[in-house]
XYZ file of C-alpha atoms in Angstrom:
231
model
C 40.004 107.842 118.366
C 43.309 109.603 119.888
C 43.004 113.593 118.591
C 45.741 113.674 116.280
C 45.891 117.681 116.337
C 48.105 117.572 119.706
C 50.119 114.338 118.680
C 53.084 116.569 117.968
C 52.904 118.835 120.886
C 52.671 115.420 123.252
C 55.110 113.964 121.191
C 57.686 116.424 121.430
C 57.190 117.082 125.607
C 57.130 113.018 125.822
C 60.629 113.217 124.121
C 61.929 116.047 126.393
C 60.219 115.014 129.379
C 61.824 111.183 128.896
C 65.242 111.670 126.916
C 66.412 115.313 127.677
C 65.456 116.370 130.963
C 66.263 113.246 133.139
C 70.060 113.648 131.886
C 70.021 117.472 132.288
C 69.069 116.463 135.769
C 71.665 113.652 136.316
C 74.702 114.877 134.621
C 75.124 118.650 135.498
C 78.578 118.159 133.934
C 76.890 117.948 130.587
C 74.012 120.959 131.273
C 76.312 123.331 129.293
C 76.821 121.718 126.062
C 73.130 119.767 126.152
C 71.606 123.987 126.504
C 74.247 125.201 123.987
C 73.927 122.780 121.143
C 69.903 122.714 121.912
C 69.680 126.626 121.574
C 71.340 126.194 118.384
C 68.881 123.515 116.986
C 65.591 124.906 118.091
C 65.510 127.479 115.360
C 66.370 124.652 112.710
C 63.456 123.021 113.507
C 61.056 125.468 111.482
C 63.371 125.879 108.596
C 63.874 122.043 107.706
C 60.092 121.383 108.402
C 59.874 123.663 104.764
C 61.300 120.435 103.168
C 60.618 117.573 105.032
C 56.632 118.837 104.653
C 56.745 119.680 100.879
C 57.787 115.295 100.380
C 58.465 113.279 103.387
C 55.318 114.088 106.212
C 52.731 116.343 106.982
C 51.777 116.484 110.712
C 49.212 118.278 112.348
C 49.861 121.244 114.569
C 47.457 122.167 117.242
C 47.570 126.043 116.136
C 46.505 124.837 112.182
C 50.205 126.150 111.243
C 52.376 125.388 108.461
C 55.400 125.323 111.218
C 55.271 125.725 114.764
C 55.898 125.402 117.803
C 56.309 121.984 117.757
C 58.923 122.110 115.598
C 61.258 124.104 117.829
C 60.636 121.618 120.604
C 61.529 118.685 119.165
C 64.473 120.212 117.336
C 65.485 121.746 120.869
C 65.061 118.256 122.747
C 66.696 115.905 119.661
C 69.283 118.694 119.513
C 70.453 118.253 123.073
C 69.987 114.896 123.482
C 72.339 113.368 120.440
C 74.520 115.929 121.316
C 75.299 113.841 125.202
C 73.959 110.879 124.509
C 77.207 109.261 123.656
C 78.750 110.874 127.284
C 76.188 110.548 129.297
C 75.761 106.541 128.539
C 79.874 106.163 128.135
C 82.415 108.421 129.588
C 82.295 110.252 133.056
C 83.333 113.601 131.261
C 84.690 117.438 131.496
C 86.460 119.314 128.125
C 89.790 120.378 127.823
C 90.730 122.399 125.224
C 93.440 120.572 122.851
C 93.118 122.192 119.848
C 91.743 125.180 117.781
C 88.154 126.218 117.863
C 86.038 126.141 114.589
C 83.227 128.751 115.394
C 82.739 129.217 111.372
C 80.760 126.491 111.587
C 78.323 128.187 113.632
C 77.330 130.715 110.729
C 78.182 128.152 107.860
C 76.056 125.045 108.981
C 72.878 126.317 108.128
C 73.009 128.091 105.254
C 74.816 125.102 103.655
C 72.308 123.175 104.620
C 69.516 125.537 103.209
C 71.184 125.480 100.138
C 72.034 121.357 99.688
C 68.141 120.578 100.661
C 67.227 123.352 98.042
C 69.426 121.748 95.322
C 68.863 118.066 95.988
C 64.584 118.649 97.040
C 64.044 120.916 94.123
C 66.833 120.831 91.642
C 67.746 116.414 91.818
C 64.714 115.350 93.169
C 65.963 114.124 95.927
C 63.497 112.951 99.113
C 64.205 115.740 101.637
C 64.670 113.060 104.316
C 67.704 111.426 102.020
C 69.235 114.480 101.667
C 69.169 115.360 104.975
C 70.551 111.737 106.242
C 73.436 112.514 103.244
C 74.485 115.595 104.392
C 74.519 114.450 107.847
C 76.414 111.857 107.230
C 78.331 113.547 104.804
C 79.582 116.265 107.652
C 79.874 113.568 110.257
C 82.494 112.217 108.237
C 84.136 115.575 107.910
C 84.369 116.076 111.476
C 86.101 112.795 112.208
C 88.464 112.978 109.325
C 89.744 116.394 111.019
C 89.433 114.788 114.441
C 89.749 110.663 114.665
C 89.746 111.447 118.189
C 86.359 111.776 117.745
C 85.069 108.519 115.939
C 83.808 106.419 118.906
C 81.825 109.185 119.878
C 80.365 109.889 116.766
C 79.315 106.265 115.440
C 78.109 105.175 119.514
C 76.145 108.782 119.371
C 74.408 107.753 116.124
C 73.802 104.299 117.342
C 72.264 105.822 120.841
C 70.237 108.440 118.852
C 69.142 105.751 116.531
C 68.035 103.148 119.221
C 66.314 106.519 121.314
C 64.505 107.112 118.332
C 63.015 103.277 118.125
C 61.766 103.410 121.698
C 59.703 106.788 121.363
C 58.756 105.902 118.061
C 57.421 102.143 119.881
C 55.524 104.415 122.628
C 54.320 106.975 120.352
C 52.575 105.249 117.908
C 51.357 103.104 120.241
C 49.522 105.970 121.867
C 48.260 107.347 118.078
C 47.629 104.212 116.233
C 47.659 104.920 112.195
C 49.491 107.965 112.710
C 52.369 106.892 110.471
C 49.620 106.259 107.403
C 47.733 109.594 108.165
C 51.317 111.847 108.435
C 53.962 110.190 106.200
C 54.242 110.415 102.617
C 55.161 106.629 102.412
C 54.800 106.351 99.026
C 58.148 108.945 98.827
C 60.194 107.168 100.968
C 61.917 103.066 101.351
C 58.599 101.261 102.463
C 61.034 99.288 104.653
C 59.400 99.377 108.406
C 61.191 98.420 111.546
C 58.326 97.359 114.086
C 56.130 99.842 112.282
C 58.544 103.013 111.612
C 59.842 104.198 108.641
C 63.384 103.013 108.194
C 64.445 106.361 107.276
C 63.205 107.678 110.920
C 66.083 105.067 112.784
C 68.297 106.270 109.382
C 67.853 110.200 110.200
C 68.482 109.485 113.587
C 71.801 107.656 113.044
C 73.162 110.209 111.328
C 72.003 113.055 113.073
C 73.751 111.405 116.203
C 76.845 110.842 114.328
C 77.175 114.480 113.102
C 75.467 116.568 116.454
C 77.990 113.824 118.896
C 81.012 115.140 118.383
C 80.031 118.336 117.031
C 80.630 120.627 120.255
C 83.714 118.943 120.856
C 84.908 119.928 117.136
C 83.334 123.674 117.133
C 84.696 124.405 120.560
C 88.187 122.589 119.707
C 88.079 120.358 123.129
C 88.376 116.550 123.589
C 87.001 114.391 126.372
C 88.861 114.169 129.442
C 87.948 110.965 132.265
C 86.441 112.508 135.829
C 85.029 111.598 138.406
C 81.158 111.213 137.750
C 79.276 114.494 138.405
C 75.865 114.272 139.438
């Protein structure tokens, strides 16, 4: 019987030790934005855990916390991760600025965010997952109407995210058999299951790589620019 307590902790490292750190290793061309935009996701983690626990999943945490550490790892890992994923598997990249930096993002993001999950988990009724795959979507689609430079990047960065997701999800439950019955709140969500994991799981991570792709490009005002591969 696998100890479910540390699932999340070995979960999380797995992710890191598999998705994040081998291309902060290989692509030292991409170590800036993967430690920016992951520094600005690892405090995230925590806050959305306040919704997705109160309807989509409770996991265990090996201190017997509401939120913890756990939560800032994976939000850390997933953070830098979607952010390259569509670089490091594509385009041979450095940035060049082209445009005009939108920094307000950086302080309107999350209280926006706060306040959408409030409305549509407490107010409409709204799954917190759903509202979190709207509003991801919803901003991806912001970001490429201001900058259809930045399309390919954002769709192929929710497609890599997505198809990420599906492997760990295929090794982790494999390790912690029954984990998805014990943790989710299935009767909240689809009941659709791709090779055992919740639909919404590939969903969320589709449009988290659509939005978190091209999303230092578009605060930072730069566009991709061909090199020669940096290793």
């Amino acid at each position: 019987m696998p100890d479910f307590q540390y699932a999340y902790l070995v979960g999380s490292l797995a992710f890191g030790a598999i998705f994040w750190l081998p291309i902060y290793v290989w692509r030292k061309n991409l170590r800036h934005e993967m430690l920016v935009v992951s520094l600005m996701c690892a405090p995230v983690g925590p806050l959305s855990e306040y919704f997705y626990r109160y309807d989509y999943w409770r996991p265990e945490l090996f201190n017997g916390w509401s939120a913890g550490f756990e939560d800032v790892l994976f939000a850390f890992f997933i953070g830098g991760v979607a952010a390259v994923a569509y670089e490091a598997v594509f385009q041979n990249t450095k940035h060049i600025v082209r445009g005009y930096p939108r920094r307000f993002w950086l302080y309107a993001v999350v209280p926006l965010s706060i306040v959408w999950h409030g409305v549509g988990v407490f107010a409409l009724g709204i799954n917190s997952m759903h509202a979190s795959i709207v509003l991801f979507l919803v901003a991806g689609a912001y970001i490429v109407y201001k900058r259809p430079d930045l399309l390919r990047g954002a769709l192929l960065g929710g497609v890599l995210v997505a198809f990420v997701g599906l492997i760990f999800y295929l090794g982790w439950i494999g390790a912690y058999p029954g984990i998805i019955e014990r943790w989710w709140l299935l009767e909240n969500i689809s009941g659709i299951f791709i090779q055992g994991i919740p639909l919404e799981e590939l969903a969320w991570g589709f449009s988290w790589g659509f939005v978190a792709g091209p999303m230092y490009e578009f605060i930072t005002g730069t566009r991709y620019a061909v090199t020669k591969l940096q290793k």
